[in-house]
mmCIF file of C-alpha atoms and ligand atoms in Angstrom:
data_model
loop_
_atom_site.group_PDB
_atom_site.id
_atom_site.type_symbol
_atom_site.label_atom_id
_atom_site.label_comp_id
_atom_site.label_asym_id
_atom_site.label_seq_id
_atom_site.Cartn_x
_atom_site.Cartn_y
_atom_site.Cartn_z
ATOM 1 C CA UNK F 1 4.993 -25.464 7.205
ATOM 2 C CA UNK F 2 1.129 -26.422 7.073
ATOM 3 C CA UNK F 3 -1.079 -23.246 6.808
ATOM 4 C CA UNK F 4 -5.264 -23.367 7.528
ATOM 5 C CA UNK F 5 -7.060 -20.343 7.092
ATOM 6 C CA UNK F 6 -8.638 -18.806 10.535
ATOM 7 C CA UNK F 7 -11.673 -17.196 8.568
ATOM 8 C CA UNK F 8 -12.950 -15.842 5.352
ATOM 9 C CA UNK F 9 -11.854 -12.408 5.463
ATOM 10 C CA UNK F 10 -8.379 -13.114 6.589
ATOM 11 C CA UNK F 11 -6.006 -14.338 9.272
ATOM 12 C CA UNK F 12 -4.218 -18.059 9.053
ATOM 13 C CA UNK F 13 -2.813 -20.503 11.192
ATOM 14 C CA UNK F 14 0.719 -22.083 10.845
ATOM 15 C CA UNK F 15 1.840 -25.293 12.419
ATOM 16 C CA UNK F 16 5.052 -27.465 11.517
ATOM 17 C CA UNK F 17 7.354 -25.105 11.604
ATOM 18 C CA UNK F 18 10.295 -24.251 14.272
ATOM 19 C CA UNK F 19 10.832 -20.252 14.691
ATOM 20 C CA UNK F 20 14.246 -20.539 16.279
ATOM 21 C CA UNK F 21 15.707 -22.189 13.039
ATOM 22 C CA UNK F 22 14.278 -20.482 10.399
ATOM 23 C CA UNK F 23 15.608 -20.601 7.077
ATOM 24 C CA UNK F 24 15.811 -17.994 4.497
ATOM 25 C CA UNK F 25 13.589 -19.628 2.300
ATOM 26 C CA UNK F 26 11.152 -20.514 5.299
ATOM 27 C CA UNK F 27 11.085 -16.548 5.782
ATOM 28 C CA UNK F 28 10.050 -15.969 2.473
ATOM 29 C CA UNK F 29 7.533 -18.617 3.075
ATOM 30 C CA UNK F 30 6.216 -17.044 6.240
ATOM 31 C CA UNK F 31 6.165 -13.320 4.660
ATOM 32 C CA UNK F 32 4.752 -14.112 1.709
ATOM 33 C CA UNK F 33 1.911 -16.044 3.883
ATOM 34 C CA UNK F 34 1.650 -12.145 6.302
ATOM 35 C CA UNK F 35 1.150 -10.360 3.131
ATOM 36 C CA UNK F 36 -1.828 -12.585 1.426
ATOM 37 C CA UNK F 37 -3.440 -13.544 5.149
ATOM 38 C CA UNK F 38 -2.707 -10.184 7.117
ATOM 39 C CA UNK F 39 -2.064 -12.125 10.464
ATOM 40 C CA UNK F 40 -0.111 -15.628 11.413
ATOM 41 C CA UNK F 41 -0.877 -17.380 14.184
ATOM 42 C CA UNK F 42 2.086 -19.628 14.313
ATOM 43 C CA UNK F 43 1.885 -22.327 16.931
ATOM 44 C CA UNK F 44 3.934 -24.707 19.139
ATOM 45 C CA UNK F 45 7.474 -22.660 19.377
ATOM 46 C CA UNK F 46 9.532 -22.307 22.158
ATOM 47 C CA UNK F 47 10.737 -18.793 20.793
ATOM 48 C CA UNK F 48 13.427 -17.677 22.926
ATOM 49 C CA UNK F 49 13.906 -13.231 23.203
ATOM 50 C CA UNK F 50 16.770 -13.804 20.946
ATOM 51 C CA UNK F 51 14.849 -15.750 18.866
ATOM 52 C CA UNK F 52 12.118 -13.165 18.725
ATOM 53 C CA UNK F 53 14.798 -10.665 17.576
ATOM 54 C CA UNK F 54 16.254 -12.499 14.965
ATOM 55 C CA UNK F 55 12.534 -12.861 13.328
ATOM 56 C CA UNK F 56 12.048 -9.380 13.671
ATOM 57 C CA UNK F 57 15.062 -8.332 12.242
ATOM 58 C CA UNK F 58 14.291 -10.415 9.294
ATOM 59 C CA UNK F 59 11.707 -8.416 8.542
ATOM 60 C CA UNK F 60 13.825 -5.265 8.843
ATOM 61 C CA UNK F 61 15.161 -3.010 11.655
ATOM 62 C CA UNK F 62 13.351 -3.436 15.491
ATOM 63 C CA UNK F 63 11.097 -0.336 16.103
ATOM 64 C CA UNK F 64 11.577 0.207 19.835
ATOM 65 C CA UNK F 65 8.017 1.651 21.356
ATOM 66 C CA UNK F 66 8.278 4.671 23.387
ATOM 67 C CA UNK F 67 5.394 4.181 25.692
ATOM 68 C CA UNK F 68 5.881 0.280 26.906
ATOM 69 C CA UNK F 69 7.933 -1.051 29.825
ATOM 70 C CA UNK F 70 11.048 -2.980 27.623
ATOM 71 C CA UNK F 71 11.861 -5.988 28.829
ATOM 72 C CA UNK F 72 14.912 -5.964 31.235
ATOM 73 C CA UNK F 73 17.122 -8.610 29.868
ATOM 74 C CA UNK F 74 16.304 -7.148 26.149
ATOM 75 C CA UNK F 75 15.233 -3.555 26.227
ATOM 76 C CA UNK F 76 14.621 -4.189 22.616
ATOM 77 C CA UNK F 77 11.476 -6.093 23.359
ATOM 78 C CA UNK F 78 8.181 -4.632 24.669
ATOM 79 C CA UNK F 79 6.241 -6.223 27.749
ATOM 80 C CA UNK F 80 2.524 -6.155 26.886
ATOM 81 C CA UNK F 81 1.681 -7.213 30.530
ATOM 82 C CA UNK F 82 -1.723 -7.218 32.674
ATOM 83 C CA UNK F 83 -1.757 -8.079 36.108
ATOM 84 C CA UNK F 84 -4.902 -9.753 38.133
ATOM 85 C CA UNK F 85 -5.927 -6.608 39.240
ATOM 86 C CA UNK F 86 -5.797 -4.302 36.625
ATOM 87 C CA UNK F 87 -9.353 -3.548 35.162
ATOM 88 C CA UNK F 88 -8.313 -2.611 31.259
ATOM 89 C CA UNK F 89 -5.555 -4.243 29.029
ATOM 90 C CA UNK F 90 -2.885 -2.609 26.973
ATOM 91 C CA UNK F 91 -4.633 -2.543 23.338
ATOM 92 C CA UNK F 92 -8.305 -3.191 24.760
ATOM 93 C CA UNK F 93 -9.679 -0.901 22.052
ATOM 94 C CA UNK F 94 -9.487 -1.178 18.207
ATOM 95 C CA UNK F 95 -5.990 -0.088 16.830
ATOM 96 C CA UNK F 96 -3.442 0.236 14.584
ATOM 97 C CA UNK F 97 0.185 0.132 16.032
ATOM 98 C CA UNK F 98 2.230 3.429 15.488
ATOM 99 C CA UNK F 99 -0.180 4.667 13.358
ATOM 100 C CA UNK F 100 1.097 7.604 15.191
ATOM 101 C CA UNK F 101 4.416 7.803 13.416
ATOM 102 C CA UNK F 102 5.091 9.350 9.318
ATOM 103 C CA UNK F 103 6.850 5.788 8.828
ATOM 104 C CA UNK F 104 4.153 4.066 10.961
ATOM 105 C CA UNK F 105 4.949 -0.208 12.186
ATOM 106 C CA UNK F 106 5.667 -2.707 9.363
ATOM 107 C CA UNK F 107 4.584 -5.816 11.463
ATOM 108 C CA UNK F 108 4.111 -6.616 15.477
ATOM 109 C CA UNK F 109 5.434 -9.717 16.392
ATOM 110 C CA UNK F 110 4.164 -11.164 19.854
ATOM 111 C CA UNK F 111 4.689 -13.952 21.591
ATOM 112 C CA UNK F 112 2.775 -15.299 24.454
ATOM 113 C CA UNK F 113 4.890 -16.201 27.672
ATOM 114 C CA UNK F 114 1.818 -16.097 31.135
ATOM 115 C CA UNK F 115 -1.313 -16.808 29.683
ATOM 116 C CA UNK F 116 -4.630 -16.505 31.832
ATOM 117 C CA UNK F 117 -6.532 -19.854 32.152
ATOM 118 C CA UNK F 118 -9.258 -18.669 29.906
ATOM 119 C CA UNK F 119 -9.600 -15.723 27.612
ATOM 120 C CA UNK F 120 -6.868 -13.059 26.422
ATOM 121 C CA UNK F 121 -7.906 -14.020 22.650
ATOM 122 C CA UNK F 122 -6.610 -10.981 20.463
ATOM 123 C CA UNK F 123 -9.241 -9.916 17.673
ATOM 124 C CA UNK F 124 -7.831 -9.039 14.204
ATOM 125 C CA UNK F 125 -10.235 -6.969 11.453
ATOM 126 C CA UNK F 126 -8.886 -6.956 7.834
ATOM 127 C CA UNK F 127 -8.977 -3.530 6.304
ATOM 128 C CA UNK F 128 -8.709 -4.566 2.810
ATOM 129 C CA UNK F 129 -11.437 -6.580 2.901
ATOM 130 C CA UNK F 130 -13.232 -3.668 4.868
ATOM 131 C CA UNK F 131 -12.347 -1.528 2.146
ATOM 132 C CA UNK F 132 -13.903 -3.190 -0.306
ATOM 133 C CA UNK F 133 -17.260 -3.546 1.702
ATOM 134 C CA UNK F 134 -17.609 -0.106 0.458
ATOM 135 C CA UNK F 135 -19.615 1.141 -2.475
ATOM 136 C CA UNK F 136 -17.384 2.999 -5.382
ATOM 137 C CA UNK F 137 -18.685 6.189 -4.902
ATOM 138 C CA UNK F 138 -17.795 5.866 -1.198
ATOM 139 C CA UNK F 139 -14.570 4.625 -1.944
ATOM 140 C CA UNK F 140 -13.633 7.872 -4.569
ATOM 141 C CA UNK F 141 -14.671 10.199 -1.655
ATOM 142 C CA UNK F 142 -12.363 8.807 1.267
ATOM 143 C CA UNK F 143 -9.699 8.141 -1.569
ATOM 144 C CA UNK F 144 -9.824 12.180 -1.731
ATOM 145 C CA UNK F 145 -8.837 12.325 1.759
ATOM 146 C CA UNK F 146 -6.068 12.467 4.800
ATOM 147 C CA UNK F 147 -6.462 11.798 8.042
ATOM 148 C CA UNK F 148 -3.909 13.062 11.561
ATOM 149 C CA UNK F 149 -2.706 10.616 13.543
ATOM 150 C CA UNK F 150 -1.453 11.183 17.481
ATOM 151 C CA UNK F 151 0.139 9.692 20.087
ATOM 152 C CA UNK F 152 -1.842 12.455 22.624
ATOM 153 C CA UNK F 153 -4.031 9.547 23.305
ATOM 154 C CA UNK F 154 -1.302 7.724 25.786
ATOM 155 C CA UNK F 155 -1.103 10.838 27.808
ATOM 156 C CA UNK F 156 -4.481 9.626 28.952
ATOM 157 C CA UNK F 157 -3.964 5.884 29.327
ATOM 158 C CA UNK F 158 -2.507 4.771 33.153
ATOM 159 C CA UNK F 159 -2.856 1.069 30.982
ATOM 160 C CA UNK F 160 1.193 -0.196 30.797
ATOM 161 C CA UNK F 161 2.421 2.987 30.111
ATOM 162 C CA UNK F 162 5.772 3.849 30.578
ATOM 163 C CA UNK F 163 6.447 7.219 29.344
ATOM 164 C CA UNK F 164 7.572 10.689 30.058
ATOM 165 C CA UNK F 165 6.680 13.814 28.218
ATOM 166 C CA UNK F 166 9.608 13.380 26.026
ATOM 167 C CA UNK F 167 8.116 10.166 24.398
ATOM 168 C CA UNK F 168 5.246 12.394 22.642
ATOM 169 C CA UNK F 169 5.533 13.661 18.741
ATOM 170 C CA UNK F 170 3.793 16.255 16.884
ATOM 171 C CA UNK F 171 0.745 14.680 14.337
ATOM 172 C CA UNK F 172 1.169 13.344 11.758
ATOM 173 C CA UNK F 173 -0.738 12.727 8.541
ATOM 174 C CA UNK F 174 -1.523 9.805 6.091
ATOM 175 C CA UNK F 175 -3.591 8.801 3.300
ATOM 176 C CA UNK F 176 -7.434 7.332 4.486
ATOM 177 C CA UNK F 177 -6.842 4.267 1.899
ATOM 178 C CA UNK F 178 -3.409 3.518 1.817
ATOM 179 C CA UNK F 179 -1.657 1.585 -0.831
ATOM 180 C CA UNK F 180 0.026 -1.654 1.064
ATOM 181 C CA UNK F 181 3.572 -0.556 -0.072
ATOM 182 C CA UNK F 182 4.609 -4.814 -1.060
ATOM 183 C CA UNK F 183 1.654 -5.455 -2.860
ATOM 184 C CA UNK F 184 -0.395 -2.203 -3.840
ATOM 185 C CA UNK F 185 -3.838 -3.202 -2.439
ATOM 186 C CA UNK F 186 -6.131 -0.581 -1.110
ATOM 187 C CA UNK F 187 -6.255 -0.614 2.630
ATOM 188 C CA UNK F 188 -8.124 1.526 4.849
ATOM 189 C CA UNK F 189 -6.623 3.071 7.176
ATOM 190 C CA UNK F 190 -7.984 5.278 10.242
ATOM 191 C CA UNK F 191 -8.179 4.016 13.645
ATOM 192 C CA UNK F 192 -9.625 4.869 17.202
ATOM 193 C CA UNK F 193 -7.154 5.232 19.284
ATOM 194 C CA UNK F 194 -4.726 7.722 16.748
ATOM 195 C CA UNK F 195 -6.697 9.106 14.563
ATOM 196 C CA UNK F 196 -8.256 12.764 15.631
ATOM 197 C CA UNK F 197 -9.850 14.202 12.316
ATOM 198 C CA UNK F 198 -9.649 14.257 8.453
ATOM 199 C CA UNK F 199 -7.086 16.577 7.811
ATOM 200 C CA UNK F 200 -8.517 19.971 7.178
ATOM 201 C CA UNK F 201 -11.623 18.819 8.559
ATOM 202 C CA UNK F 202 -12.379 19.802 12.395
ATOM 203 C CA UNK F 203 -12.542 16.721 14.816
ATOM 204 C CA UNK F 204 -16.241 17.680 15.319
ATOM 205 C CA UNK F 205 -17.035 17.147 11.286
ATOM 206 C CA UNK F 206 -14.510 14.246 11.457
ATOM 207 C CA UNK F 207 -16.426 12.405 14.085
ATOM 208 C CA UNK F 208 -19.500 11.262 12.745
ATOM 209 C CA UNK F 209 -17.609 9.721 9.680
ATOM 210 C CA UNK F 210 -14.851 8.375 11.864
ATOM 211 C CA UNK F 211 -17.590 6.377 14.008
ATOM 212 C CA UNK F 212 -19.065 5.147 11.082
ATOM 213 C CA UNK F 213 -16.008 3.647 9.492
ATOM 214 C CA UNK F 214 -14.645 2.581 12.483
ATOM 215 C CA UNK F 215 -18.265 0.618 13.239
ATOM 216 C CA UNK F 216 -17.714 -0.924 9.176
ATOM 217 C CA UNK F 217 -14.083 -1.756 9.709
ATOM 218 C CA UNK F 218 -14.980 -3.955 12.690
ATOM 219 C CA UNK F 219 -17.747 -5.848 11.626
ATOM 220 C CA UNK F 220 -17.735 -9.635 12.428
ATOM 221 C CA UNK F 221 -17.430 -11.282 8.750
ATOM 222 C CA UNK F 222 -14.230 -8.977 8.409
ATOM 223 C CA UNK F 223 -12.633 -10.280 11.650
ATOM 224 C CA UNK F 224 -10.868 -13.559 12.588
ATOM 225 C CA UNK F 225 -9.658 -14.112 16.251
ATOM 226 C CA UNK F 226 -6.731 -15.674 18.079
ATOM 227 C CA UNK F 227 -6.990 -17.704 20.833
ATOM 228 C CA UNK F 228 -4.170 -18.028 22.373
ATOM 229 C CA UNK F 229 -1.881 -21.209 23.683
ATOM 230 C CA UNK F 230 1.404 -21.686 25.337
ATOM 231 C CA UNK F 231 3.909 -21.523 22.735
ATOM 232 C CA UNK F 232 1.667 -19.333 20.105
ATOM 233 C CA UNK F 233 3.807 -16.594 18.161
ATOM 234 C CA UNK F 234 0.990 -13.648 16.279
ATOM 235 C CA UNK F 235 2.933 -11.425 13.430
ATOM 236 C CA UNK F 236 0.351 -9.390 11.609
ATOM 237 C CA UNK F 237 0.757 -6.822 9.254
ATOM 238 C CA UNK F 238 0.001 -3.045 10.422
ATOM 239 C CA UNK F 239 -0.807 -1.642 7.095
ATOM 240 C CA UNK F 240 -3.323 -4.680 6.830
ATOM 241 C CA UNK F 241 -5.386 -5.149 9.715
ATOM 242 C CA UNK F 242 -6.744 -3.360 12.952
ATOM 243 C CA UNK F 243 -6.331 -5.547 15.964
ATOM 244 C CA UNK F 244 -7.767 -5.884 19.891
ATOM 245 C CA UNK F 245 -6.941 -7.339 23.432
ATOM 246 C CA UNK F 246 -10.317 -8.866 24.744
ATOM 247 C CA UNK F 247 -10.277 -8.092 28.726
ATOM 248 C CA UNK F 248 -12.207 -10.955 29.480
ATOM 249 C CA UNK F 249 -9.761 -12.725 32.314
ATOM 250 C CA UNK F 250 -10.238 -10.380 35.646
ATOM 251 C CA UNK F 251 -8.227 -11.504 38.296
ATOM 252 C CA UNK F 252 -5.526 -13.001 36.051
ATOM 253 C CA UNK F 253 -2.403 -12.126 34.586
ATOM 254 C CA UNK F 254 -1.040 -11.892 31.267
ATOM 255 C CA UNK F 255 2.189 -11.408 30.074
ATOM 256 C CA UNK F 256 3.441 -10.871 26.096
ATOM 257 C CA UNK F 257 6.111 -9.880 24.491
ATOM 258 C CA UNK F 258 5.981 -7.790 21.630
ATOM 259 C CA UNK F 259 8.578 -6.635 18.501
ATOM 260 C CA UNK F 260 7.119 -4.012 16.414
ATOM 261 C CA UNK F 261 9.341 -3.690 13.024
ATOM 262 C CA UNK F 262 9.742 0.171 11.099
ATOM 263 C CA UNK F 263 8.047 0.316 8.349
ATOM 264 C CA UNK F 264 7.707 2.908 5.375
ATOM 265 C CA UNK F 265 5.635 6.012 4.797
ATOM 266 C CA UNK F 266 2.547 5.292 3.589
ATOM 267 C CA UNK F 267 1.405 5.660 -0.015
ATOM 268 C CA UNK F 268 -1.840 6.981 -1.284
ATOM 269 C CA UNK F 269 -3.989 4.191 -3.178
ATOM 270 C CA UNK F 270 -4.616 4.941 -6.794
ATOM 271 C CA UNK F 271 -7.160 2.640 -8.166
ATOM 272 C CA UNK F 272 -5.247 0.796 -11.823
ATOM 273 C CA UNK F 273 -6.676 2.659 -14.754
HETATM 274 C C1 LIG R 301 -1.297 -5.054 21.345
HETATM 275 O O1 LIG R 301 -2.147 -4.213 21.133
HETATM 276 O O2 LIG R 301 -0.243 -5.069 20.733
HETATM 277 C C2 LIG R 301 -1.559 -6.125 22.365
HETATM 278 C C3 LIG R 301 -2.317 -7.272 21.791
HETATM 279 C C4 LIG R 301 -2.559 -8.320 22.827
HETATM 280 O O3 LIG R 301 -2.060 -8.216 23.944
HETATM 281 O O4 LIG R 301 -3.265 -9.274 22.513
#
């Protein structure tokens, strides 16, 4: 497995290795990689579904999302699909997957199968490295606080949904810098499309601090970006990184499929004395 690094802040690219037979040692290869790089772009596979699967379920048990269309043959897998006419893109906006849920994603595995002939690259932003483009005193303040998450922002969204009223959960809450529960570092973590407000706060005082940090977490120099090819595999980390679909290919379609693995709740981060 040959690894090259996609940018500064984080996000690598792995080549010379085959998905469908991977070993456990080539797991622990690839995981440890997730957890120092925050996203894998892992290229040239012919991942089959049940391929897909078994890679998820190394990394534990298959989070089935409640909103997106499943994928007939394996309801197990999500369809992340856009077609030529649809004007906005399933995860066109800056987010976090499941942040919505008190044991929010682990990882998102997705796999490219219709790819438009230019465009569709998927933006990641690393929110450690955001973190620590703070100053200390900034840090002890949102270290203090909580933030709700919802999923009330689907019941809006006519992007890919596929959802009744029975899909939607009461908030929940979770730390603003998280502790990444394999390795401890400090990870911010509020998004745009979950988060509504700092818990106790009202989402008019929560807003102007939300925009700001939202604005830092994105900035270029903490970003990398995927572009995507037939055959390319993505797995990043959702206690890690932010990510985003670029709707830049009108008038063609796009078609992924995506695993999303359960993960943990989420730890506050307490800096080592
Ligand atoms: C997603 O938000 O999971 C979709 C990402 C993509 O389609 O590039």
């Amino acid at each position: 497995m040959k690894l090259t690094k996609l940018s500064g802040a984080l996000g690598a690219e792995i080549t010379q290795t085959d998905l469908n037979i991977l070993t456990s040692d080539g797991f622990t290869s690839l995981r440890d990689a997730l957890f120092e790089h925050g996203v894998l772009a892992i290229r040239d596979q012919s991942l089959t579904p049940d391929a897909h699967i078994a890679l998820a379920e190394h990394f534990g048990t298959i989070d089935i999302n409640r909103f997106f269309t499943p994928v007939a043959s394996h309801p197990n897998i999500a369809e992340v699909r856009t077609a030529p006419d649809m004007k906005r893109v399933i995860g066109g906006t800056w987010h976090t997957d499941h942040s919505y849920d008190p044991a929010p994603a682990m990882c998102s595995i997705l796999a490219a199968r219709v790819l438009p002939p230019y465009g569709g690259d998927t933006l990641f932003a690393s929110m450690t490295v955001a973190y620590e483009g703070l100053s200390e005193g900034f840090k002890e303040t949102l270290k203090s606080l909580k933030a709700v998450h919802s999923d009330s922002s689907f019941a809006q969204s006519n992007v890919g949904i596929d959802a009744d009223d029975t899909a939607f959960r009461a908030p929940t809450v979770h730390p603003v810098v998280i502790a990444h529960p394999a390795t401890g570092a400090p990870c911010l973590y509020v998004n745009g499309d979950f988060t509504t407000k700092f818990q106790g706060w009202t989402p008019e005082e929560s807003a102007p601090l939300l925009a700001m940090l939202y604005a830092h977490a994105t900035r270029p120099e903490y970003t990398c970006r995927i572009a995507w090819r037939p055959g390319s595999v993505a797995i990043w980390d959702n206690r890690l990184v932010q990510h985003f679909a670029c709707a830049d290919y009108a008038g063609h379609a796009r078609l992924m499929h995506r695993i999303t693995v359960e993960g943990e709740r989420l730890p506050s981060y307490r800096a080592p004395s």
